[in-house]
Amino acid sequence: MADFKGRGRLTEHDFNLEKQTLVHEAKLAVQDEFLKKEKDREIQARIARSAEVGQCRQKKMALRDDLLTSLMKEASSKCKVVADGSNYPALLQKLIVQGLIKIEELEVVVFCRKEDVAIVTKVLPAAVKEYVTAMEKESGVKLTPKVVVNGDRTKDLPERSNGGVKLTALNEKIVCDNTMSSRLALVYHELMPSIREILFPEQ
């Protein structure tokens, strides 16, 4: 009888011990699950923050690009104003001289907009003379270049060129684009770092 009671107490002790073990393991499992969910929540929060930052950055870059594009369009519209001004013939002459110096060929064809053909034809002799004088002064050699205005109206420069000229030589194998649009684009790209620094200073 005493032995039976002893076994009963032992069994009850084992049961309580096993119950405590199960409860402890259950607590650990709950804690592990909580920590895992908390970690997942933190990761998702980081991903969400990163996505939000990325979206903000993209919006900021888009706004910057829009502003720079609008500045370029505004500058382009001002080029059109220049092309309609009284100083435009003198500007065309200088652009032709610069093109001749750059292209360094004796037979050159000058392209321009259809509406500029008369002006270019008028200033071309003075431009060639200025070029010859400059080269003779520089090298001591007097050149006799043959420079003509393009006679094929289908090859006239498009209106979007905003004026200016394009000089070609050797059947257009050599090209000097001195249109207002190309010069504006050149200045735009050269000044881009400064423009960005002025418009979008680093915080």
mmCIF file of C-alpha atoms in Angstrom:
data_model
loop_
_atom_site.group_PDB
_atom_site.id
_atom_site.type_symbol
_atom_site.label_atom_id
_atom_site.label_comp_id
_atom_site.label_asym_id
_atom_site.label_seq_id
_atom_site.Cartn_x
_atom_site.Cartn_y
_atom_site.Cartn_z
ATOM 1 C CA MET A 1 0.000 0.000 0.000
ATOM 2 C CA ALA A 2 2.818 2.334 0.955
ATOM 3 C CA ASP A 3 4.612 1.364 -2.236
ATOM 4 C CA PHE A 4 1.511 2.227 -4.264
ATOM 5 C CA LYS A 5 1.240 5.634 -2.579
ATOM 6 C CA GLY A 6 4.915 6.252 -3.289
ATOM 7 C CA ARG A 7 4.467 5.417 -6.927
ATOM 8 C CA GLY A 8 1.441 7.708 -7.008
ATOM 9 C CA ARG A 9 3.457 10.613 -5.617
ATOM 10 C CA LEU A 10 6.262 9.849 -8.078
ATOM 11 C CA THR A 11 3.852 9.779 -10.971
ATOM 12 C CA GLU A 12 2.305 13.060 -9.851
ATOM 13 C CA HIS A 13 5.786 14.574 -9.523
ATOM 14 C CA ASP A 14 6.727 13.386 -12.988
ATOM 15 C CA PHE A 15 3.474 14.788 -14.353
ATOM 16 C CA ASN A 16 4.075 18.167 -12.732
ATOM 17 C CA LEU A 17 7.652 18.198 -14.005
ATOM 18 C CA GLU A 18 6.536 17.310 -17.501
ATOM 19 C CA LYS A 19 3.795 19.938 -17.323
ATOM 20 C CA GLN A 20 6.323 22.587 -16.280
ATOM 21 C CA THR A 21 8.597 21.510 -19.111
ATOM 22 C CA LEU A 22 5.765 21.747 -21.632
ATOM 23 C CA VAL A 23 4.713 25.138 -20.295
ATOM 24 C CA HIS A 24 8.322 26.371 -20.483
ATOM 25 C CA GLU A 25 8.705 25.079 -24.042
ATOM 26 C CA ALA A 26 5.403 26.689 -24.976
ATOM 27 C CA LYS A 27 6.601 29.996 -23.527
ATOM 28 C CA LEU A 28 9.841 29.723 -25.492
ATOM 29 C CA ALA A 29 7.897 28.928 -28.661
ATOM 30 C CA VAL A 30 5.640 31.946 -28.104
ATOM 31 C CA GLN A 31 8.673 34.156 -27.440
ATOM 32 C CA ASP A 32 10.418 32.861 -30.568
ATOM 33 C CA GLU A 33 7.298 33.472 -32.637
ATOM 34 C CA PHE A 34 6.943 36.968 -31.184
ATOM 35 C CA LEU A 35 10.595 37.788 -31.885
ATOM 36 C CA LYS A 36 10.273 36.421 -35.418
ATOM 37 C CA LYS A 37 7.149 38.493 -36.094
ATOM 38 C CA GLU A 38 8.781 41.564 -34.552
ATOM 39 C CA LYS A 39 11.837 41.064 -36.753
ATOM 40 C CA ASP A 40 9.626 40.596 -39.818
ATOM 41 C CA ARG A 41 7.719 43.750 -38.888
ATOM 42 C CA GLU A 42 10.970 45.731 -38.602
ATOM 43 C CA ILE A 43 12.153 44.397 -41.960
ATOM 44 C CA GLN A 44 8.849 45.320 -43.618
ATOM 45 C CA ALA A 45 9.014 48.768 -42.015
ATOM 46 C CA ARG A 46 12.549 49.258 -43.365
ATOM 47 C CA ILE A 47 11.450 48.122 -46.822
ATOM 48 C CA ALA A 48 8.496 50.523 -46.695
ATOM 49 C CA ARG A 49 10.743 53.409 -45.581
ATOM 50 C CA SER A 50 13.260 52.569 -48.286
ATOM 51 C CA ALA A 51 10.505 52.469 -50.916
ATOM 52 C CA GLU A 52 9.132 55.784 -49.660
ATOM 53 C CA VAL A 53 12.584 57.374 -49.789
ATOM 54 C CA GLY A 54 13.078 55.971 -53.288
ATOM 55 C CA GLN A 55 9.739 57.366 -54.450
ATOM 56 C CA CYS A 56 10.538 60.765 -52.942
ATOM 57 C CA ARG A 57 13.920 60.739 -54.656
ATOM 58 C CA GLN A 58 12.330 59.817 -57.988
ATOM 59 C CA LYS A 59 9.728 62.579 -57.628
ATOM 60 C CA LYS A 60 12.473 65.045 -56.723
ATOM 61 C CA MET A 61 14.545 64.026 -59.746
ATOM 62 C CA ALA A 62 11.476 64.249 -61.998
ATOM 63 C CA LEU A 63 10.741 67.764 -60.731
ATOM 64 C CA ARG A 64 14.371 68.755 -61.314
ATOM 65 C CA ASP A 65 14.309 67.345 -64.845
ATOM 66 C CA ASP A 66 11.045 69.172 -65.556
ATOM 67 C CA LEU A 67 12.556 72.442 -64.340
ATOM 68 C CA LEU A 68 15.719 71.978 -66.408
ATOM 69 C CA THR A 69 13.625 71.081 -69.449
ATOM 70 C CA SER A 70 11.497 74.200 -68.995
ATOM 71 C CA LEU A 71 14.665 76.302 -68.723
ATOM 72 C CA MET A 72 15.938 74.769 -71.950
ATOM 73 C CA LYS A 73 12.631 75.511 -73.682
ATOM 74 C CA GLU A 74 12.690 79.087 -72.408
ATOM 75 C CA ALA A 75 16.251 79.552 -73.659
ATOM 76 C CA SER A 76 15.230 78.041 -76.996
ATOM 77 C CA SER A 77 12.345 80.501 -77.305
ATOM 78 C CA LYS A 78 14.785 83.346 -76.639
ATOM 79 C CA CYS A 79 16.960 82.031 -79.470
ATOM 80 C CA LYS A 80 13.969 82.505 -81.752
ATOM 81 C CA VAL A 81 13.722 86.101 -80.563
ATOM 82 C CA VAL A 82 17.411 86.601 -81.410
ATOM 83 C CA ALA A 83 16.809 85.143 -84.879
ATOM 84 C CA ASP A 84 14.117 87.762 -85.421
ATOM 85 C CA GLY A 85 16.263 90.649 -84.153
ATOM 86 C CA SER A 86 18.164 93.339 -86.009
ATOM 87 C CA ASN A 87 21.541 91.894 -84.972
ATOM 88 C CA TYR A 88 20.806 88.497 -86.509
ATOM 89 C CA PRO A 89 22.648 89.137 -89.833
ATOM 90 C CA ALA A 90 25.829 90.072 -87.936
ATOM 91 C CA LEU A 91 25.432 86.960 -85.793
ATOM 92 C CA LEU A 92 25.049 84.762 -88.877
ATOM 93 C CA GLN A 93 28.233 86.260 -90.308
ATOM 94 C CA LYS A 94 30.163 85.426 -87.144
ATOM 95 C CA LEU A 95 28.732 81.892 -87.081
ATOM 96 C CA ILE A 96 29.870 81.364 -90.674
ATOM 97 C CA VAL A 97 33.373 82.648 -89.893
ATOM 98 C CA GLN A 98 33.617 80.394 -86.832
ATOM 99 C CA GLY A 99 32.412 77.444 -88.890
ATOM 100 C CA LEU A 100 34.973 78.056 -91.636
ATOM 101 C CA ILE A 101 37.785 78.261 -89.090
ATOM 102 C CA LYS A 102 36.655 75.026 -87.503
ATOM 103 C CA ILE A 103 36.000 73.083 -90.689
ATOM 104 C CA GLU A 104 39.320 74.080 -92.379
ATOM 105 C CA GLU A 105 38.260 73.214 -95.934
ATOM 106 C CA LEU A 106 38.454 75.200 -99.180
ATOM 107 C CA GLU A 107 35.126 74.022 -100.628
ATOM 108 C CA VAL A 108 32.250 74.521 -98.225
ATOM 109 C CA VAL A 109 28.470 74.474 -98.485
ATOM 110 C CA VAL A 110 26.459 76.545 -96.014
ATOM 111 C CA PHE A 111 23.017 75.331 -94.958
ATOM 112 C CA CYS A 112 20.402 77.507 -93.262
ATOM 113 C CA ARG A 113 16.655 77.842 -92.808
ATOM 114 C CA LYS A 114 14.628 78.729 -95.886
ATOM 115 C CA GLU A 115 13.742 82.091 -94.373
ATOM 116 C CA ASP A 116 17.444 82.845 -93.765
ATOM 117 C CA VAL A 117 18.698 82.104 -97.291
ATOM 118 C CA ALA A 118 18.571 85.758 -98.373
ATOM 119 C CA ILE A 119 20.381 86.963 -95.236
ATOM 120 C CA VAL A 120 23.070 84.267 -95.429
ATOM 121 C CA THR A 121 23.609 84.962 -99.128
ATOM 122 C CA LYS A 122 24.041 88.658 -98.330
ATOM 123 C CA VAL A 123 26.526 88.263 -95.438
ATOM 124 C CA LEU A 124 28.486 85.353 -96.947
ATOM 125 C CA PRO A 125 31.028 87.456 -98.946
ATOM 126 C CA ALA A 126 31.884 89.513 -95.854
ATOM 127 C CA ALA A 127 32.172 86.337 -93.768
ATOM 128 C CA VAL A 128 34.544 84.716 -96.271
ATOM 129 C CA LYS A 129 36.631 87.883 -96.443
ATOM 130 C CA GLU A 130 36.835 88.039 -92.657
ATOM 131 C CA TYR A 131 37.872 84.372 -92.575
ATOM 132 C CA VAL A 132 40.569 84.829 -95.244
ATOM 133 C CA THR A 133 41.979 87.877 -93.426
ATOM 134 C CA ALA A 134 42.062 86.051 -90.100
ATOM 135 C CA MET A 135 43.812 82.986 -91.579
ATOM 136 C CA GLU A 136 46.342 85.121 -93.466
ATOM 137 C CA LYS A 137 47.147 87.007 -90.284
ATOM 138 C CA GLU A 138 47.480 83.744 -88.378
ATOM 139 C CA SER A 139 49.480 81.678 -90.897
ATOM 140 C CA GLY A 140 50.750 84.134 -93.497
ATOM 141 C CA VAL A 141 48.923 82.195 -96.217
ATOM 142 C CA LYS A 142 46.126 83.784 -98.231
ATOM 143 C CA LEU A 143 43.417 81.216 -98.878
ATOM 144 C CA THR A 144 40.883 81.266 -101.712
ATOM 145 C CA PRO A 145 37.989 79.215 -100.371
ATOM 146 C CA LYS A 146 34.888 78.466 -102.400
ATOM 147 C CA VAL A 147 31.934 78.890 -100.066
ATOM 148 C CA VAL A 148 28.374 78.658 -101.374
ATOM 149 C CA VAL A 149 24.885 78.605 -99.930
ATOM 150 C CA ASN A 150 23.022 75.332 -100.323
ATOM 151 C CA GLY A 151 20.796 75.506 -103.397
ATOM 152 C CA ASP A 152 18.598 72.499 -102.610
ATOM 153 C CA ARG A 153 15.599 73.874 -100.704
ATOM 154 C CA THR A 154 14.645 70.364 -99.585
ATOM 155 C CA LYS A 155 17.825 70.331 -97.504
ATOM 156 C CA ASP A 156 17.203 73.619 -95.726
ATOM 157 C CA LEU A 157 17.546 73.500 -91.953
ATOM 158 C CA PRO A 158 14.324 72.831 -90.031
ATOM 159 C CA GLU A 159 12.562 75.545 -88.081
ATOM 160 C CA ARG A 160 13.489 73.816 -84.787
ATOM 161 C CA SER A 161 17.122 74.730 -85.439
ATOM 162 C CA ASN A 162 16.119 78.234 -84.295
ATOM 163 C CA GLY A 163 18.379 79.770 -86.908
ATOM 164 C CA GLY A 164 22.117 79.729 -87.386
ATOM 165 C CA VAL A 165 24.025 77.744 -89.995
ATOM 166 C CA LYS A 166 25.476 74.334 -90.708
ATOM 167 C CA LEU A 167 28.648 74.104 -92.776
ATOM 168 C CA THR A 168 29.636 70.959 -94.687
ATOM 169 C CA ALA A 169 32.541 69.821 -96.830
ATOM 170 C CA LEU A 170 33.535 66.736 -98.828
ATOM 171 C CA ASN A 171 29.913 65.861 -99.674
ATOM 172 C CA GLU A 172 28.803 66.354 -96.089
ATOM 173 C CA LYS A 173 31.446 63.995 -94.699
ATOM 174 C CA ILE A 174 32.682 66.933 -92.633
ATOM 175 C CA VAL A 175 30.014 68.869 -90.747
ATOM 176 C CA CYS A 176 30.126 71.870 -88.445
ATOM 177 C CA ASP A 177 26.750 72.419 -86.810
ATOM 178 C CA ASN A 178 26.606 76.085 -85.851
ATOM 179 C CA THR A 179 22.842 76.323 -85.476
ATOM 180 C CA MET A 180 21.383 78.174 -82.536
ATOM 181 C CA SER A 181 19.944 74.939 -81.141
ATOM 182 C CA SER A 182 23.263 73.085 -81.259
ATOM 183 C CA ARG A 183 25.143 75.956 -79.631
ATOM 184 C CA LEU A 184 22.469 76.244 -76.953
ATOM 185 C CA ALA A 185 22.719 72.497 -76.275
ATOM 186 C CA LEU A 186 26.517 72.780 -76.052
ATOM 187 C CA VAL A 187 26.342 75.639 -73.554
ATOM 188 C CA TYR A 188 23.582 73.841 -71.653
ATOM 189 C CA HIS A 189 25.680 70.698 -71.176
ATOM 190 C CA GLU A 190 28.833 72.639 -70.345
ATOM 191 C CA LEU A 191 27.031 74.671 -67.692
ATOM 192 C CA MET A 192 24.894 71.812 -66.361
ATOM 193 C CA PRO A 193 27.001 71.272 -63.179
ATOM 194 C CA SER A 194 26.819 74.989 -62.363
ATOM 195 C CA ILE A 195 23.098 75.138 -63.155
ATOM 196 C CA ARG A 196 22.387 72.174 -60.871
ATOM 197 C CA GLU A 197 24.505 73.696 -58.103
ATOM 198 C CA ILE A 198 22.635 77.004 -58.317
ATOM 199 C CA LEU A 199 19.140 75.525 -58.590
ATOM 200 C CA PHE A 200 19.578 72.513 -56.326
ATOM 201 C CA PRO A 201 22.244 73.254 -53.676
ATOM 202 C CA GLU A 202 23.158 70.316 -51.476
ATOM 203 C CA GLN A 203 21.554 70.492 -48.058
#
